[in-house]
PDB file of C-alpha atoms in Angstrom:
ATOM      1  CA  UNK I   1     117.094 -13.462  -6.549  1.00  0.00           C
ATOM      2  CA  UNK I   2     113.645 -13.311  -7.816  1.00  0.00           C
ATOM      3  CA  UNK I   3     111.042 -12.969  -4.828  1.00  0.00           C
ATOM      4  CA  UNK I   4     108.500 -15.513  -3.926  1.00  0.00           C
ATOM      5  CA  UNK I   5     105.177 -15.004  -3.895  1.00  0.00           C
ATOM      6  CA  UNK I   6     103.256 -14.995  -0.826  1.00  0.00           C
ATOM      7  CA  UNK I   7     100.377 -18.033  -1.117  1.00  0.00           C
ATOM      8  CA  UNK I   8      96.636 -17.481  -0.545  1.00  0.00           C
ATOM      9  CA  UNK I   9      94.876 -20.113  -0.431  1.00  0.00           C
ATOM     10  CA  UNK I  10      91.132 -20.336   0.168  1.00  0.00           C
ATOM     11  CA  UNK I  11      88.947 -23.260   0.404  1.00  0.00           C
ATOM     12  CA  UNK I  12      84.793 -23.807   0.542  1.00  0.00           C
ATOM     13  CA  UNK I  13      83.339 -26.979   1.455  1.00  0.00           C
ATOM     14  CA  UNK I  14      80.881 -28.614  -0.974  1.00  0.00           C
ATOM     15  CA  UNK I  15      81.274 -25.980  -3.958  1.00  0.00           C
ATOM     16  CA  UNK I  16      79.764 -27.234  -6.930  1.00  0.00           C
ATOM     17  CA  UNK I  17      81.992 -25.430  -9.661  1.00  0.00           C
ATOM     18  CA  UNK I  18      79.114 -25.689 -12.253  1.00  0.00           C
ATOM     19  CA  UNK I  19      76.903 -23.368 -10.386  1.00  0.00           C
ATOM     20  CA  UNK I  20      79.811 -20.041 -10.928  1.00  0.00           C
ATOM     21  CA  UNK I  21      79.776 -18.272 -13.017  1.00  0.00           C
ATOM     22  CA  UNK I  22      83.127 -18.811 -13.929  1.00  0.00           C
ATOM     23  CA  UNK I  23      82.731 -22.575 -14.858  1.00  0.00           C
ATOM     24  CA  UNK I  24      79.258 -20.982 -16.769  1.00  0.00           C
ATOM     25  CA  UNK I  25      76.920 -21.142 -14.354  1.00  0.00           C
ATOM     26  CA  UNK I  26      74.259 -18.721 -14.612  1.00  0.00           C
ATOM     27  CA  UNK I  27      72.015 -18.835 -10.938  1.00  0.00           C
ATOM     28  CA  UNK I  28      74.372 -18.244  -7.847  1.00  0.00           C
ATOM     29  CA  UNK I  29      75.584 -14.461  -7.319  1.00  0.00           C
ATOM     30  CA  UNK I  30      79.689 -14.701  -6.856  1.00  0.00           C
ATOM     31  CA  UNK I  31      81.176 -11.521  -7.835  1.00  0.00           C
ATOM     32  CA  UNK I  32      84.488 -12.481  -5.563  1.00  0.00           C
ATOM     33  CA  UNK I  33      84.771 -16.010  -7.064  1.00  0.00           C
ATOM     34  CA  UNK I  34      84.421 -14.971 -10.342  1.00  0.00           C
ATOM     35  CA  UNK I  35      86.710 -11.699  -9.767  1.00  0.00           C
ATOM     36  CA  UNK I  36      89.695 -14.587  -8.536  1.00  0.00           C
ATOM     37  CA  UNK I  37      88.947 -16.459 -11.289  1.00  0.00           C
ATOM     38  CA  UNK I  38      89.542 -13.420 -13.893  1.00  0.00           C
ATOM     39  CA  UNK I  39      92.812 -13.043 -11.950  1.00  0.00           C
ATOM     40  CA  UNK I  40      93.579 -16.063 -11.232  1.00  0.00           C
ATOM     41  CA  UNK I  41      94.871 -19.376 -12.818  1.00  0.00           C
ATOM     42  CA  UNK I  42      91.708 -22.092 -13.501  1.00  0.00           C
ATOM     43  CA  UNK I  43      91.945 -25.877 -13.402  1.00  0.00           C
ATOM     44  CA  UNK I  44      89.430 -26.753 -15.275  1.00  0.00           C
ATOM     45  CA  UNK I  45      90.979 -30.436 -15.313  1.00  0.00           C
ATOM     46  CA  UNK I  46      91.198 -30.462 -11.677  1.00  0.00           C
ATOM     47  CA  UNK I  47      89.374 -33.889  -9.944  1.00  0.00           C
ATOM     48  CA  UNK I  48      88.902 -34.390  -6.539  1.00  0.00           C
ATOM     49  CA  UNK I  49      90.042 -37.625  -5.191  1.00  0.00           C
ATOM     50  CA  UNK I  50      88.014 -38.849  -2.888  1.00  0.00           C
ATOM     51  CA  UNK I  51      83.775 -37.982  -2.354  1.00  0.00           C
ATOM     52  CA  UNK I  52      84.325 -37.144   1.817  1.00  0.00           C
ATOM     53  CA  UNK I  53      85.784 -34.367   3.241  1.00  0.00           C
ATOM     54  CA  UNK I  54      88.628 -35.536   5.387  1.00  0.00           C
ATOM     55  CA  UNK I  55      90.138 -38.211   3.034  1.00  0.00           C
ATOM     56  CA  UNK I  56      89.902 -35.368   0.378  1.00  0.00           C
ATOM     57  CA  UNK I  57      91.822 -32.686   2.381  1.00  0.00           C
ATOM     58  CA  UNK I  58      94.323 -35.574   3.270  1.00  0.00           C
ATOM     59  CA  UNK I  59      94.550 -36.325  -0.257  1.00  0.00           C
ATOM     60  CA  UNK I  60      95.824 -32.471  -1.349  1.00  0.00           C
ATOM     61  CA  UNK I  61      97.723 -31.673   1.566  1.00  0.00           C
ATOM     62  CA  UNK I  62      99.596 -34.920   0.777  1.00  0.00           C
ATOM     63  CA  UNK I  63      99.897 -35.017  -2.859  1.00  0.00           C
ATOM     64  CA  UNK I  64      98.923 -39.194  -2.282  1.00  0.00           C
ATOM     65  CA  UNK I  65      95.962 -41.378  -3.074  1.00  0.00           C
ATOM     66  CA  UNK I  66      93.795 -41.660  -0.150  1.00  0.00           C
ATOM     67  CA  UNK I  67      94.513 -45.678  -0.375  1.00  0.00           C
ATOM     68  CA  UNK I  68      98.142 -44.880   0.139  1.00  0.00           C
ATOM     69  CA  UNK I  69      97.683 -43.023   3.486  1.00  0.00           C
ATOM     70  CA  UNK I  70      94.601 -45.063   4.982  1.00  0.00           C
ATOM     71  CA  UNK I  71      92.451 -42.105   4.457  1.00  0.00           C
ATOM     72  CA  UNK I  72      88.893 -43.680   3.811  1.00  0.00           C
ATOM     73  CA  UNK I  73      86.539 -41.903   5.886  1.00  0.00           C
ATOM     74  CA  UNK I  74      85.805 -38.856   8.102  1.00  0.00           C
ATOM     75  CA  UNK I  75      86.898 -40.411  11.367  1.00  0.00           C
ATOM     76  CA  UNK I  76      90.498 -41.312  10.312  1.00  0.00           C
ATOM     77  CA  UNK I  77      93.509 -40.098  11.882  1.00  0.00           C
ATOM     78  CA  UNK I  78      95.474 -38.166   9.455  1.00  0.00           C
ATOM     79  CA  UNK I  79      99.321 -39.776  10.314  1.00  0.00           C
ATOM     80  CA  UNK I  80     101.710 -36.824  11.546  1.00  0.00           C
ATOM     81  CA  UNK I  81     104.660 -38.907   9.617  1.00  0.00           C
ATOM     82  CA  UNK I  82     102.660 -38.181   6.156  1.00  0.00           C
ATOM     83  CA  UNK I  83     104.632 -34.808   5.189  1.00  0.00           C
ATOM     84  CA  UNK I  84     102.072 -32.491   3.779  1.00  0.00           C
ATOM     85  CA  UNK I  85     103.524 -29.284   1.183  1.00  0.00           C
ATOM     86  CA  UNK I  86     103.282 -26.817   3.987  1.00  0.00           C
ATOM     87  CA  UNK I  87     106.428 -28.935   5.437  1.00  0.00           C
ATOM     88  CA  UNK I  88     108.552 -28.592   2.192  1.00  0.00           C
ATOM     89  CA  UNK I  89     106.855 -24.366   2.184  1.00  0.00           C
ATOM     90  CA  UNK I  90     108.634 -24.052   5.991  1.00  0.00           C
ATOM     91  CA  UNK I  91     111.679 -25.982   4.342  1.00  0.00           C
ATOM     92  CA  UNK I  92     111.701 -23.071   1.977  1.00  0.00           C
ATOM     93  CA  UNK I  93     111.307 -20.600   4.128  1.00  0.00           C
ATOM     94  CA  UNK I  94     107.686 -19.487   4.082  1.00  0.00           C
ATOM     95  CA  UNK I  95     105.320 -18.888   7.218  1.00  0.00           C
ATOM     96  CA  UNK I  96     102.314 -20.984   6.984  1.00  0.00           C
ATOM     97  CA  UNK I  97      99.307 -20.082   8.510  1.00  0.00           C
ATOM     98  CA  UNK I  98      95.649 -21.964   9.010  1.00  0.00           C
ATOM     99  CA  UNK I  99      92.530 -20.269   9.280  1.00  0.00           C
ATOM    100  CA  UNK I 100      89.181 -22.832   9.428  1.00  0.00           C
ATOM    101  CA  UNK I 101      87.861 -25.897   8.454  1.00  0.00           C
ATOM    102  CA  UNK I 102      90.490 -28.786   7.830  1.00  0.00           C
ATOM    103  CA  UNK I 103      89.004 -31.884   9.641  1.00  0.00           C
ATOM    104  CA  UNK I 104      92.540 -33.216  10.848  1.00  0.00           C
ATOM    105  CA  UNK I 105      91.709 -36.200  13.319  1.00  0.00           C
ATOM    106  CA  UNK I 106      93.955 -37.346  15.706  1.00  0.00           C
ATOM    107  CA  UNK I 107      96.716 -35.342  18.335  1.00  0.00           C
ATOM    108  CA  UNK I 108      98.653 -33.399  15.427  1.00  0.00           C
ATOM    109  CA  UNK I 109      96.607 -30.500  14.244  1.00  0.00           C
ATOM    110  CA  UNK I 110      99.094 -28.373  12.547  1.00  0.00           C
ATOM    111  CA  UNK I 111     100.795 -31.112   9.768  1.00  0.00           C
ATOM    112  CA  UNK I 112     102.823 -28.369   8.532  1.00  0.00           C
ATOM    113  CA  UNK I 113     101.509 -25.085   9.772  1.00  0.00           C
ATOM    114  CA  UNK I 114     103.228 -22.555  11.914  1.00  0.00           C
ATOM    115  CA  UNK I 115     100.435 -21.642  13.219  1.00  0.00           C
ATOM    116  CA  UNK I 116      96.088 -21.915  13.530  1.00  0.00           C
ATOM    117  CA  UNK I 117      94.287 -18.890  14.152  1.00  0.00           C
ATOM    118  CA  UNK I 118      90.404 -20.786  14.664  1.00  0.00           C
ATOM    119  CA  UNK I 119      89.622 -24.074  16.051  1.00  0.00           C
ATOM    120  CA  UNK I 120      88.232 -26.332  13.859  1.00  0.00           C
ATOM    121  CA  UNK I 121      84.734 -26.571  13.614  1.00  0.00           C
ATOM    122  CA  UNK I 122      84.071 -30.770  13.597  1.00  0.00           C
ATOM    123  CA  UNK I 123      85.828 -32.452  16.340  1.00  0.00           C
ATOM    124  CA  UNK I 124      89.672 -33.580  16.312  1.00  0.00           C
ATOM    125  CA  UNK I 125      88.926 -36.784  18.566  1.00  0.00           C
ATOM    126  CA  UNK I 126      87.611 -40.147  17.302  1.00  0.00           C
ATOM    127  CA  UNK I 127      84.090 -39.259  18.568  1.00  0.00           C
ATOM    128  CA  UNK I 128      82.846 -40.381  14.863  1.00  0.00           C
ATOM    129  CA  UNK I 129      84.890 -43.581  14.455  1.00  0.00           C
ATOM    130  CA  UNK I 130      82.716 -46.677  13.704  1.00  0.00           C
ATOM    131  CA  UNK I 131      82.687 -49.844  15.719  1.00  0.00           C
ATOM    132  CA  UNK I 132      83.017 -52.020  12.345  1.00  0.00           C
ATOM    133  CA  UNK I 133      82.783 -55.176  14.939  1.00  0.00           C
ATOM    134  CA  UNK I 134      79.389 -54.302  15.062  1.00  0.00           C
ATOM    135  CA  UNK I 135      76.157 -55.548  12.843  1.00  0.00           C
ATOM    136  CA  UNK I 136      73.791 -52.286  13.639  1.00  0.00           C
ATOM    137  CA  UNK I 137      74.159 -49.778  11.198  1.00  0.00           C
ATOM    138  CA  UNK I 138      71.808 -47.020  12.926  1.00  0.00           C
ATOM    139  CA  UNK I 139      74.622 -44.766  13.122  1.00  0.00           C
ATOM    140  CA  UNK I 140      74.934 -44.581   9.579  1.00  0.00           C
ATOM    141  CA  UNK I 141      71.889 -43.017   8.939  1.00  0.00           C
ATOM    142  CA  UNK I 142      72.815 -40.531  11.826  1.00  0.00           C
ATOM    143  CA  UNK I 143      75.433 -39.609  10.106  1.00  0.00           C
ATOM    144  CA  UNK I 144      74.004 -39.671   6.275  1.00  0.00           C
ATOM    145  CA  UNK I 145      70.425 -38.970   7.395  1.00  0.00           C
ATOM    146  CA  UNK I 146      67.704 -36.305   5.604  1.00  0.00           C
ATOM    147  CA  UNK I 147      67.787 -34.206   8.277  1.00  0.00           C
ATOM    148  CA  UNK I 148      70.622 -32.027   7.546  1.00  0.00           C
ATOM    149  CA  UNK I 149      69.357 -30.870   4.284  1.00  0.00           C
ATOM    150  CA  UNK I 150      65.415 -31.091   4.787  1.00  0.00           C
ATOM    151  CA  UNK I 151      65.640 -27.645   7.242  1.00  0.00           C
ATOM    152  CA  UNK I 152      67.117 -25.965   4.505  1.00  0.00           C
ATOM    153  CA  UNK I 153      65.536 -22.480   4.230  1.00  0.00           C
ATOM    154  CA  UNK I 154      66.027 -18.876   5.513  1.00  0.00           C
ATOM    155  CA  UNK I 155      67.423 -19.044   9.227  1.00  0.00           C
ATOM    156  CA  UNK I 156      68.562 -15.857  11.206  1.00  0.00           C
ATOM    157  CA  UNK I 157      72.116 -17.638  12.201  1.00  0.00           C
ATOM    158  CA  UNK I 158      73.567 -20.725  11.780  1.00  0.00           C
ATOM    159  CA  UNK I 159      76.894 -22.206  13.482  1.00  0.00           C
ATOM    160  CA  UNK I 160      78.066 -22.580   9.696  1.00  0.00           C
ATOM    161  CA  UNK I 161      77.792 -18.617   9.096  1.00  0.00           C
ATOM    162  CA  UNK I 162      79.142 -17.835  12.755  1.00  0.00           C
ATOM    163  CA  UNK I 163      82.029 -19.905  11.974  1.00  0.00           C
ATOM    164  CA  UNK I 164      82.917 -19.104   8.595  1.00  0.00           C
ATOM    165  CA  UNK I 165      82.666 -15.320   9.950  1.00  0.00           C
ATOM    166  CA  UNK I 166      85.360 -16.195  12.636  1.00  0.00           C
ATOM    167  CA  UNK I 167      87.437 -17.578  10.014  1.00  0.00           C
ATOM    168  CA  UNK I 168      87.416 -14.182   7.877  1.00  0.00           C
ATOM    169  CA  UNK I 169      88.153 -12.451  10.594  1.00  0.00           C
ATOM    170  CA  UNK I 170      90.593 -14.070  12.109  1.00  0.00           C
ATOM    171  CA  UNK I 171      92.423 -14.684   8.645  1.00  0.00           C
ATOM    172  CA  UNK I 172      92.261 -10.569   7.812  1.00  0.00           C
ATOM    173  CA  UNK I 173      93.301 -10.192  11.300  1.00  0.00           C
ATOM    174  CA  UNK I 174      96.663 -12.254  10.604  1.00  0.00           C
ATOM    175  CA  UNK I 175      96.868 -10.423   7.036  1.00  0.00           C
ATOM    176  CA  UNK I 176      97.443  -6.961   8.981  1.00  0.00           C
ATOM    177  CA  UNK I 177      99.575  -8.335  11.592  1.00  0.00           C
ATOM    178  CA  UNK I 178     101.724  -9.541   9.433  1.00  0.00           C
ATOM    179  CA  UNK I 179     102.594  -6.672   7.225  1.00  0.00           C
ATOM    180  CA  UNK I 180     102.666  -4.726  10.181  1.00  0.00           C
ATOM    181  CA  UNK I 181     105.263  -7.283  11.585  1.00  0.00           C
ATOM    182  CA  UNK I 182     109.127  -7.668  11.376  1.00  0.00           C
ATOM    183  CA  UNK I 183     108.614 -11.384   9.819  1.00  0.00           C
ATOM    184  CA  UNK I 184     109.804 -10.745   6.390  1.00  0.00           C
ATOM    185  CA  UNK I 185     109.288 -14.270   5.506  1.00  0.00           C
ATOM    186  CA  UNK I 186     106.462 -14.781   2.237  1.00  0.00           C
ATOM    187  CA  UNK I 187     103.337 -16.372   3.964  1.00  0.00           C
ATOM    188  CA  UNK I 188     101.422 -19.197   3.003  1.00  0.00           C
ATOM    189  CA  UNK I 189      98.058 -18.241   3.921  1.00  0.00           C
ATOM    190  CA  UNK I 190      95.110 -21.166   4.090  1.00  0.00           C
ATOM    191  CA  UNK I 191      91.869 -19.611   4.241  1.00  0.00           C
ATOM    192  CA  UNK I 192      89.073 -22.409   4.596  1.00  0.00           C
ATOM    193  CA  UNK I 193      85.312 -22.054   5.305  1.00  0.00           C
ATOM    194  CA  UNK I 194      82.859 -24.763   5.845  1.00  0.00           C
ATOM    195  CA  UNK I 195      80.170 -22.865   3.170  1.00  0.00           C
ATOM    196  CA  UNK I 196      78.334 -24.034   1.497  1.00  0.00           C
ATOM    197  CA  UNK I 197      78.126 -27.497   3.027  1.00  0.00           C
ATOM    198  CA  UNK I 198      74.789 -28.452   4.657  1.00  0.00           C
ATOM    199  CA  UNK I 199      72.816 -27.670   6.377  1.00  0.00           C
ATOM    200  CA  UNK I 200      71.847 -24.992   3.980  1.00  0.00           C
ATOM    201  CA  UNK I 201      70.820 -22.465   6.677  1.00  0.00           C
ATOM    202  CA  UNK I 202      70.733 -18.666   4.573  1.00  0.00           C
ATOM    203  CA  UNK I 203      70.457 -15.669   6.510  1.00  0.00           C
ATOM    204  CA  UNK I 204      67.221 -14.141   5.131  1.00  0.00           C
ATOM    205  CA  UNK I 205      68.965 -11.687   3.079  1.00  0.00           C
ATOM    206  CA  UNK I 206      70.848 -13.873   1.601  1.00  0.00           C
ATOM    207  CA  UNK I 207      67.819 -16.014   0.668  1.00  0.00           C
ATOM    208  CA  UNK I 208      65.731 -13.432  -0.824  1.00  0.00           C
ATOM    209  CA  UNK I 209      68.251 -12.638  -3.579  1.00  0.00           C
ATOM    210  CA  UNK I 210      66.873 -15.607  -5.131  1.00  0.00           C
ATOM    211  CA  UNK I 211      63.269 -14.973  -4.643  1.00  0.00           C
ATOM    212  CA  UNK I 212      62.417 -14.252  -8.381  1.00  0.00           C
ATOM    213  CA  UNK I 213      65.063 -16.669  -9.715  1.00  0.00           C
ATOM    214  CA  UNK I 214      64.233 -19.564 -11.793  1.00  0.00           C
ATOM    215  CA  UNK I 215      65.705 -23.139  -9.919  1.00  0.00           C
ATOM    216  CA  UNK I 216      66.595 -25.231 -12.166  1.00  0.00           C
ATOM    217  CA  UNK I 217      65.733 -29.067 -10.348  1.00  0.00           C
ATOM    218  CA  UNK I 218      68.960 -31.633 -10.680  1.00  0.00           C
ATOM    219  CA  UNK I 219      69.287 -33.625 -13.288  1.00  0.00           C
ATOM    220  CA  UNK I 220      69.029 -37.524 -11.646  1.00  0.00           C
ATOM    221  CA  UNK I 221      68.131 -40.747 -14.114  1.00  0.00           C
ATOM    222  CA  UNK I 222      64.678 -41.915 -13.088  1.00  0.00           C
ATOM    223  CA  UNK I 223      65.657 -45.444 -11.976  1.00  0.00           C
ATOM    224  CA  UNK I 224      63.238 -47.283  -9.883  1.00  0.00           C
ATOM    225  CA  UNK I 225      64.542 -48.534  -6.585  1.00  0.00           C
ATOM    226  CA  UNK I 226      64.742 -52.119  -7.054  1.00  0.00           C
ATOM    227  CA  UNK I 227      66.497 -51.695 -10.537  1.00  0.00           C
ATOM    228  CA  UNK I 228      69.608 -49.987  -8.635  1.00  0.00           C
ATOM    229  CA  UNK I 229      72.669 -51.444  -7.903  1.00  0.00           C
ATOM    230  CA  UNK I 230      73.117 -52.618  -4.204  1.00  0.00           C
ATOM    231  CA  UNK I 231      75.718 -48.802  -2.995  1.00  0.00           C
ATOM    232  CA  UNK I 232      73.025 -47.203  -4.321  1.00  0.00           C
ATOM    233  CA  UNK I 233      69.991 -49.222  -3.042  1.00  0.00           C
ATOM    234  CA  UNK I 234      72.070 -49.098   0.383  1.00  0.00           C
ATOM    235  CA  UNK I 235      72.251 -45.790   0.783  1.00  0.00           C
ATOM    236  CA  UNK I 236      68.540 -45.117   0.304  1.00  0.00           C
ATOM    237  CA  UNK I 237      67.634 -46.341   3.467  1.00  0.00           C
ATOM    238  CA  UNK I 238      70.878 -44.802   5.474  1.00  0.00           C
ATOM    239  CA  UNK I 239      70.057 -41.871   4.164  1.00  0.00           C
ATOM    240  CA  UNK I 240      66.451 -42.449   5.212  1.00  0.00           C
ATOM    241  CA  UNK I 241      64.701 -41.622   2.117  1.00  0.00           C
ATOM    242  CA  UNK I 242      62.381 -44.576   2.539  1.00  0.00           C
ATOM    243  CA  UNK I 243      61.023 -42.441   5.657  1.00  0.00           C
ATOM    244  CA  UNK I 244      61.456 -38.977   4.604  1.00  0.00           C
ATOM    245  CA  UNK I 245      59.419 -37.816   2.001  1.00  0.00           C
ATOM    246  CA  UNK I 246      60.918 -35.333  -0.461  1.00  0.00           C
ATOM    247  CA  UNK I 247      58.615 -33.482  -2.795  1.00  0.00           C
ATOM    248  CA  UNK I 248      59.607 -31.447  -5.801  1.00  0.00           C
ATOM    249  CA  UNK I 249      59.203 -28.819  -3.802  1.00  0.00           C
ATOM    250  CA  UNK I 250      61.579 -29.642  -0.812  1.00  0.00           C
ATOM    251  CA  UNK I 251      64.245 -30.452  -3.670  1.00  0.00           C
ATOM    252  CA  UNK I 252      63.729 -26.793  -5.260  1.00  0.00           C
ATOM    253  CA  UNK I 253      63.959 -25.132  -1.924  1.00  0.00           C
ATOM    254  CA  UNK I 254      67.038 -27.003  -1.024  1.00  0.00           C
ATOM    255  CA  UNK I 255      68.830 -26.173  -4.087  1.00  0.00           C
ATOM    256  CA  UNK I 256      67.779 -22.131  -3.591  1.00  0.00           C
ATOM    257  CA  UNK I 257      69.255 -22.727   0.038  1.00  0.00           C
ATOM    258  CA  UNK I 258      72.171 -23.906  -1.093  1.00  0.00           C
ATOM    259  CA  UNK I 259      72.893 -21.042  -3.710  1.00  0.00           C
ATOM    260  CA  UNK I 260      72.246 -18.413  -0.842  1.00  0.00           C
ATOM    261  CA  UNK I 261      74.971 -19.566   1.003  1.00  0.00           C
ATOM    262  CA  UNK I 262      77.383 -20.227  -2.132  1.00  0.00           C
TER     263      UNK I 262
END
């Protein structure tokens, strides 16, 4: 009987592919990325299927459209009847393992997993679940505002960085014990950090590795507010960009934020 392979499976949070150097991007510094990728298999076909996080992760674990399992938001209970592929991995005799960032809402915080070695780093109650009974829409921009990306910049810690450290360590940790161990079973091994989602706080090393490097500002249509369609009109103001003002600058020093923690 042919073995199976053991499963390693890492995850980051808001990675634009097009910034690697693998998918030929030229500015961010990812020697490990682009070392899995050389080794690896790459989908470069691969779509996500929903823009947030949680309906997303519900989405893969799943293998279902988030309209087929209610997942439309952040604050959405992920149903512990929905089997997920770490279920069928148990079924064939793996050990499955979570380490990080999954943004399961709701009692059940395993969906298929043996076992979690970190907490998770958003809450797993329905602290962010919307009153839509209600007219006010203040906690929208809350949620959506500026204010998580307009701090971006060199920062001595962050609770992004100390988290995403736990999760290494905690995952290598679990590596060891388990090929020290008398479980012969293959692992299934999900790795997930929360990098580099904003904020974009860099630890000032990180930061000046992209001191002398040329920032290439995004490429967005010039379309004048009123000329928008109403999503996009609506999210100006919940994202409070008719209150914050965002120079060229700002922009440039968010985007050189965000490739330090990449």
């Amino acid at each position: 009987m042919t073995k199976r392979p053991n499963i390693l499976f890492i995850m980051a949070d808001q990675l634009a592919p097009q910034v690697l150097s693998a998918w030929g991007g030229s500015r961010v510094q990812t020697p490990h990325l682009d070392r899995l990728a050389e080794q690896g298999v790459v989908f470069e076909n691969a779509y996500c299927n929903f823009p947030l996080c949680a309906p997303a992760r519900f989405s893969m674990l799943s293998g279902r459209l988030p309209s087929r399992i209610g997942a439309f938001d952040n604050a959405v209970e992920f149903p512990a009847t929905t089997p997920t592929f770490h279920h069928y991995l148990r079924l064939a005799g793996y050990r499955t393992c979570l380490a990080g960032k999954m943004h399961f809402v709701g009692p059940d915080q395993l969906h298929g997993y043996e076992e979690r070695v970190t907490t998770d780093i958003y809450p797993a109650d329905f602290l962010w679940s919307p009153d839509w009974r209600l007219d006010d829409e203040s906690w929208l921009e809350w949620y959506h505002g500026m204010h998580a990306v307009l701090d971006a910049g060199p920062h001595r810690r962050s609770v992004n960085i100390a988290y995403d450290d736990e999760v290494e360590f905690e995952a290598v940790r679990w590596l060891h014990e388990h090929a020290d161990g008398a479980d012969d079973r293959p692992f299934a091994l999900t790795v997930s950090f929360i990098s580099p989602h904003d904020p974009y706080l860099a630890p000032p090393d990180w930061w000046e590795r992209y001191r002398d490097v040329e920032i290439d500002p995004p490429r967005i249509p010039d379309i004048a507010l009123e000329d928008r369609d109403p999503h996009s009109r609506r999210h100006w103001f919940l994202t409070g960009r008719h209150r914050d003002e965002v120079g060229e600058s700002d922009v440039l020093r968010m985007r050189r934020a965000y490739y330090a923690v990449t």
